[in-house]
Tab-separated table of C-alpha atoms in Angstrom:
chain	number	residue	atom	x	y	z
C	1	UNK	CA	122.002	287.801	224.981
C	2	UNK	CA	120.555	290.175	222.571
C	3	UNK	CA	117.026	288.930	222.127
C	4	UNK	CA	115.606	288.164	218.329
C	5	UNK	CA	117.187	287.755	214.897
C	6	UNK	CA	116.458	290.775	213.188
C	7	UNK	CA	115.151	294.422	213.610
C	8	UNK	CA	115.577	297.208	215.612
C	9	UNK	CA	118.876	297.597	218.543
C	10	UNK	CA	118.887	301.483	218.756
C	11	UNK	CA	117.481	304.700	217.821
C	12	UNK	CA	120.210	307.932	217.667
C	13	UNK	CA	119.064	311.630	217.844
C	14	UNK	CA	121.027	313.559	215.251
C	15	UNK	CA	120.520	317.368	215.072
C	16	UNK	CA	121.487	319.331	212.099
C	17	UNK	CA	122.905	322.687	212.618
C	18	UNK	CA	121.461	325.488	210.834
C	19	UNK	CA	124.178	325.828	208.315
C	20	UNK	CA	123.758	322.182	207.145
C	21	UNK	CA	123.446	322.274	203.349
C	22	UNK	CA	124.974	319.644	201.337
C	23	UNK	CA	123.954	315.932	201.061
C	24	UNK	CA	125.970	313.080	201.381
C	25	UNK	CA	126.717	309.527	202.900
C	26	UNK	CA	128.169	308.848	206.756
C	27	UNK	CA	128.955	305.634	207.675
C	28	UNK	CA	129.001	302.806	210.364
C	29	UNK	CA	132.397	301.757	210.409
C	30	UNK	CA	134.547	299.019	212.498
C	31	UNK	CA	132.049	297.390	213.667
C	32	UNK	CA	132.286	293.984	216.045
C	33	UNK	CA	130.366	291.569	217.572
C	34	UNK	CA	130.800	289.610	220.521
C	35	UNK	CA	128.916	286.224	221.523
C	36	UNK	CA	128.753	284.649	225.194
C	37	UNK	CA	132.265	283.144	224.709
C	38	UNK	CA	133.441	285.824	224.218
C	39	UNK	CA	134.885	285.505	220.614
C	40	UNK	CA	134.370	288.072	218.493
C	41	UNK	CA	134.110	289.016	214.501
C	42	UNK	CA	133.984	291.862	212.372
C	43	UNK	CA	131.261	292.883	210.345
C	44	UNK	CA	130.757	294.683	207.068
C	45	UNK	CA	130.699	298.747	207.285
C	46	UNK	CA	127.153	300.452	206.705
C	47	UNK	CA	127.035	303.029	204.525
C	48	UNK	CA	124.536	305.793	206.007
C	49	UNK	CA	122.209	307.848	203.810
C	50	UNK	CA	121.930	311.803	204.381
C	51	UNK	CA	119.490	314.224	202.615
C	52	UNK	CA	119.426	317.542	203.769
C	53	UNK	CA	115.537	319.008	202.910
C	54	UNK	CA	115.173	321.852	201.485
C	55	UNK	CA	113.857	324.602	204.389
C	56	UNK	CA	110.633	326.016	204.375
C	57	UNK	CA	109.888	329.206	202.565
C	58	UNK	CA	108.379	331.401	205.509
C	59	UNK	CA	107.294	334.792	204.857
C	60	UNK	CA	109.252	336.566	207.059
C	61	UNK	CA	111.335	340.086	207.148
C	62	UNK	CA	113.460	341.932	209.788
C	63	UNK	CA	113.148	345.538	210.557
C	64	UNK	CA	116.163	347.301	212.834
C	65	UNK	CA	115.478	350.893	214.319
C	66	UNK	CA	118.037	353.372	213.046
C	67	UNK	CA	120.922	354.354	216.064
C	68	UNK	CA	121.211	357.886	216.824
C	69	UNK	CA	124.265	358.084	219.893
C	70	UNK	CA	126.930	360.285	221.481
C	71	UNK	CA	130.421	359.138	222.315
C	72	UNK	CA	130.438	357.567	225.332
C	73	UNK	CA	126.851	356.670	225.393
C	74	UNK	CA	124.395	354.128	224.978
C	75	UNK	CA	121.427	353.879	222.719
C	76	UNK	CA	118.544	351.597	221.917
C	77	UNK	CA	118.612	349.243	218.599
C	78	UNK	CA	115.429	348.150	218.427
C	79	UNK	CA	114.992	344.327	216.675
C	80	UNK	CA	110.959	344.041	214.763
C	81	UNK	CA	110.056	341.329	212.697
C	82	UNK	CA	106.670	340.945	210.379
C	83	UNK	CA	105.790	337.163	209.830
C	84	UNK	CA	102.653	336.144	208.099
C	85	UNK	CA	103.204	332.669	209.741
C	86	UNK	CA	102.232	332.993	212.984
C	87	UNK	CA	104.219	329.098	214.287
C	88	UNK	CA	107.354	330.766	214.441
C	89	UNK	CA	109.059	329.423	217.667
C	90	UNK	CA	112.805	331.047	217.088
C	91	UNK	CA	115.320	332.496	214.904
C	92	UNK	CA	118.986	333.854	215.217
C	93	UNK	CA	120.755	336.592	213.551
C	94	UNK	CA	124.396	338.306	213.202
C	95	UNK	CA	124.529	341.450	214.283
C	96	UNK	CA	127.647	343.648	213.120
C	97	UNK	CA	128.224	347.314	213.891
C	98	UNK	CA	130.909	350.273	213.006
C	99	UNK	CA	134.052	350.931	214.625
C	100	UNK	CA	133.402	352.475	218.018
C	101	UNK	CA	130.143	350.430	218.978
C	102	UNK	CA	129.183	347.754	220.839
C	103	UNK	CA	126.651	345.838	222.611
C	104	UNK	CA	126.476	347.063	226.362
C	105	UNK	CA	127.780	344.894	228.992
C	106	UNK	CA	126.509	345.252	232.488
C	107	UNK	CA	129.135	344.951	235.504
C	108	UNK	CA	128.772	341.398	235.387
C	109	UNK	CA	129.483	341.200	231.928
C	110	UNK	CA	126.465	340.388	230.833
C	111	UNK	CA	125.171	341.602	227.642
C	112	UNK	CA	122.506	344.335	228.400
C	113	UNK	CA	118.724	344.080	226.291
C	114	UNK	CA	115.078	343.290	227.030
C	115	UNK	CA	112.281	341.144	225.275
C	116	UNK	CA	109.301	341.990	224.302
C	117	UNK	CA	106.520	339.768	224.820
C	118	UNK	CA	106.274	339.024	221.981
C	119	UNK	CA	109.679	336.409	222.696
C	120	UNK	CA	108.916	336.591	226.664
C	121	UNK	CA	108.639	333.058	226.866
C	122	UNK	CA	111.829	332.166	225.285
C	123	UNK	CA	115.566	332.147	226.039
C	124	UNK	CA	118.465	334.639	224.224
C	125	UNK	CA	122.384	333.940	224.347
C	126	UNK	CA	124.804	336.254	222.950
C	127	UNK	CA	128.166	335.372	221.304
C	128	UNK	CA	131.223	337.170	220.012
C	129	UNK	CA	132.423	335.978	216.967
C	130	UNK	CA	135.706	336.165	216.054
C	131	UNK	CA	135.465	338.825	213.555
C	132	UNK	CA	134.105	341.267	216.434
C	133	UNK	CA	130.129	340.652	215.350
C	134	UNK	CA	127.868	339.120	217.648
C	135	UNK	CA	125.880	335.874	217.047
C	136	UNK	CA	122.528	336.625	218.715
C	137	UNK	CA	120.237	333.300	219.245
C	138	UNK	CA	116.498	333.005	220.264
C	139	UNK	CA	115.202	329.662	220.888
C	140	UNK	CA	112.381	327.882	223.177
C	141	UNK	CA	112.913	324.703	224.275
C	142	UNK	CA	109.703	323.937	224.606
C	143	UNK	CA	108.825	324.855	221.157
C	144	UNK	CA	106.411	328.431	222.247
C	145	UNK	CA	105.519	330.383	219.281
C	146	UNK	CA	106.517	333.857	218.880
C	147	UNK	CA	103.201	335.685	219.196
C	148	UNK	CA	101.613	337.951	217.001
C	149	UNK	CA	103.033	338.811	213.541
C	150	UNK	CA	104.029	341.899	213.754
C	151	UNK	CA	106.353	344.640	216.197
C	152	UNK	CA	109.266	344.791	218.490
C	153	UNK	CA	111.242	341.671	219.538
C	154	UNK	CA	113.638	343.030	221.321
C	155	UNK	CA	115.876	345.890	222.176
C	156	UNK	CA	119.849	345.629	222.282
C	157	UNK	CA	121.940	347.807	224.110
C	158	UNK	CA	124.284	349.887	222.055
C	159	UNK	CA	127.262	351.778	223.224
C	160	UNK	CA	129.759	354.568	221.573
C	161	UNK	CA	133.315	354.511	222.713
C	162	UNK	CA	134.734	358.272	223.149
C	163	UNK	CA	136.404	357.668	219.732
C	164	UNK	CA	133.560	357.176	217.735
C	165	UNK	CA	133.358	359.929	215.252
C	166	UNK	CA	132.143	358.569	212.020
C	167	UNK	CA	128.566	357.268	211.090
C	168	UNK	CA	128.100	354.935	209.037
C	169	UNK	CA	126.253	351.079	208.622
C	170	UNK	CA	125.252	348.275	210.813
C	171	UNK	CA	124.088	344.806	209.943
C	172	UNK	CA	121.643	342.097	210.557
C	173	UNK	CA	122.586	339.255	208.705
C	174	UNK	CA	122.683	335.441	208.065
C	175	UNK	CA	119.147	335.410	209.695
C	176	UNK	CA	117.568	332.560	210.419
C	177	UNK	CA	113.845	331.398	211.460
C	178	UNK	CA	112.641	328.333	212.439
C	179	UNK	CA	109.232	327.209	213.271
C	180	UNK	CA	107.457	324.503	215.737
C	181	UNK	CA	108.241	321.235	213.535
C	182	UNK	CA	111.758	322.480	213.083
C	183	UNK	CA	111.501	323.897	209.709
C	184	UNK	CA	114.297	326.385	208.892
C	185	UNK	CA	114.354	329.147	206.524
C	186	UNK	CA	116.639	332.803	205.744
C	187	UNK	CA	115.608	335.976	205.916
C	188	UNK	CA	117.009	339.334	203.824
C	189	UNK	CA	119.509	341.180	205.680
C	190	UNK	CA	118.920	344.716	207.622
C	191	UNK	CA	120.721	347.647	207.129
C	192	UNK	CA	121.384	349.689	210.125
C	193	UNK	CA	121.662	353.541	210.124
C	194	UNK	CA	124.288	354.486	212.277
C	195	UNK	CA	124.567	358.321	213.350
C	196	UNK	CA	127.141	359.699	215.461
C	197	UNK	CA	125.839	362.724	217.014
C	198	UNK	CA	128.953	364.180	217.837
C	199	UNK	CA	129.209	365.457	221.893
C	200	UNK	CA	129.449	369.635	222.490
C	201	UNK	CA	131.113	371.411	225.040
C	202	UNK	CA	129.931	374.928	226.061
C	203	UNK	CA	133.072	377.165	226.157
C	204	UNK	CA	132.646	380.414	227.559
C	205	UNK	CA	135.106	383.522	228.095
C	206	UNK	CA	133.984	386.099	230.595
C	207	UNK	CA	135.642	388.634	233.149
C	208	UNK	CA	133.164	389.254	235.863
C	209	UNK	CA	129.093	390.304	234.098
C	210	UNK	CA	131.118	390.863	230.530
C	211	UNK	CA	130.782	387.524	228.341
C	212	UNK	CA	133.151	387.702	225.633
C	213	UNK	CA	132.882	384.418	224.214
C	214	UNK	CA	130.409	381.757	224.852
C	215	UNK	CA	130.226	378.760	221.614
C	216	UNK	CA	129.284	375.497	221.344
C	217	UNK	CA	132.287	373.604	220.659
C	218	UNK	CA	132.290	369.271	219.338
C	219	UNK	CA	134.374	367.196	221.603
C	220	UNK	CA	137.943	367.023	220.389
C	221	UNK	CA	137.908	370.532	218.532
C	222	UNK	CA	140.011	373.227	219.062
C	223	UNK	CA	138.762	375.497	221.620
C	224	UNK	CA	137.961	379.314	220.381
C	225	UNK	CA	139.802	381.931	222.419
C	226	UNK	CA	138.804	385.584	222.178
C	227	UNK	CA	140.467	388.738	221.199
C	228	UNK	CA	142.148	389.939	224.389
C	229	UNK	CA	140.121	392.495	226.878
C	230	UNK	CA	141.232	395.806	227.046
C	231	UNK	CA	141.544	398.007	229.913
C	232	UNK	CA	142.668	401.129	230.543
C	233	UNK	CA	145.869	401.249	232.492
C	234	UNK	CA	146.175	397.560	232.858
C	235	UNK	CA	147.953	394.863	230.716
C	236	UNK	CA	145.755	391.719	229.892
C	237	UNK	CA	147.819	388.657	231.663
C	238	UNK	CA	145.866	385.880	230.450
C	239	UNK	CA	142.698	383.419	230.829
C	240	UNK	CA	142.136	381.363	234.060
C	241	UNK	CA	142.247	378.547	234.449
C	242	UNK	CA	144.598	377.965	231.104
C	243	UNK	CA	142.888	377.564	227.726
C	244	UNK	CA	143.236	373.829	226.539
C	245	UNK	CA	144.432	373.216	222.897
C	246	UNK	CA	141.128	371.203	222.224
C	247	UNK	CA	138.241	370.118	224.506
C	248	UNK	CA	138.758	366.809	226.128
């Protein structure tokens, strides 16, 4: 039998996500009893109170490093954070950037960055959202504090497909920080500078010691060809290997 009268049966864990913003009521619904004879009844629902407190206001603001990179390379985006609180124990953040870019994968797909120590006693996950952005979470289970309050968290891998041609914007937004009793609060979003430094080929013409050409030429442009040698008594046949249209 269920011992007693009155009081306590059970206590349930329920976790609020960190979007949860509206009040409201849940309830306890079809609910039935059953005795040692088995016969059983129904009992009234139980409407289930649900305030959703305000976060806390910490003093907190993002920093991102600006991304200089070459098609088809990689290049550092460094994540900082300066927080007057010092019982910060996580915080998560969208990360979007231009066409062309990504967060590095390694050849097991993994995504490719490193903590600082600041966060070297905590866990990170990566997602990809479906909008092509990248849901970036930091979290301790144990509730450790980030340490110090200010500098480098961590550094994300960035690559430039060999299409990217056009600088332009990044993003950190919808950030998030919580603290050791669970207290939530947002942060401003960061804009990131994105420059595409565009790749170069060195093109150069020459017909044994005699250079006749020799420019710097950005990857997809149309290759410079000379004015044709002259020689007496011979007739100039042509460049080889053959001159490309544009350099690839």
């Amino acid at each position: 039998v269920i011992t007693g009268s009155s009081g306590e049966l059970m206590s349930i864990s329920v976790t609020a996500d960190w979007t949860a913003s509206t009040s409201g009521n849940s309830t306890l619904s079809n609910i039935r009893i059953t005795d040692v004879s088995s016969i059983t009844s129904s009992c009234s629902d139980v409407p289930i109170d649900v305030t959703i407190l305000n976060v806390h206001p910490h003093d907190a603001t993002f920093t991102a490093s600006k991304i200089e990179i070459t098609p088809g390379q990689t290049a550092p985006l460094v994540i900082g954070m300066n927080n007057p609180d010092t019982n910060l124990s996580g915080f998560q953040f969208e990360l979007y950037l231009p066409e062309g870019l990504s967060v590095t994968t390694n050849t097991n797909g993994q995504f490719v960055y490193t903590q600082s120590g600041r966060i070297a006693n905590h866990d990170v996950n990566f997602r990809v959202l479906d909008d092509g952005s990248y849901l970036v979470l930091v979290y301790s289970m144990d509730a450790n504090v980030i340490t110090g309050s200010s500098g480098e968290l961590m550094s994300i891998s960035v690559t430039a497909d060999e299409t990217a041609s056009t600088s332009g914007n990044g993003t950190l937004s919808n950030i998030r920080i919580t603290d050791v009793s669970s207290s939530t609060s947002s942060c401003n979003d960061v804009t990131i500078d994105v420059t595409i430094v565009p790749k170069f080929h060195y093109v150069t013409f020459k017909y044994g010691e005699t250079v006749y050409l020799h420019e710097q030429v950005a990857y997809g442009a149309v290759v410079p060809v000379p004015e044709d040698p002259m020689l007496k008594g011979h007739t100039f046949a042509g460049w080889s290997p053959d001159v490309p249209e544009t350099t690839t």
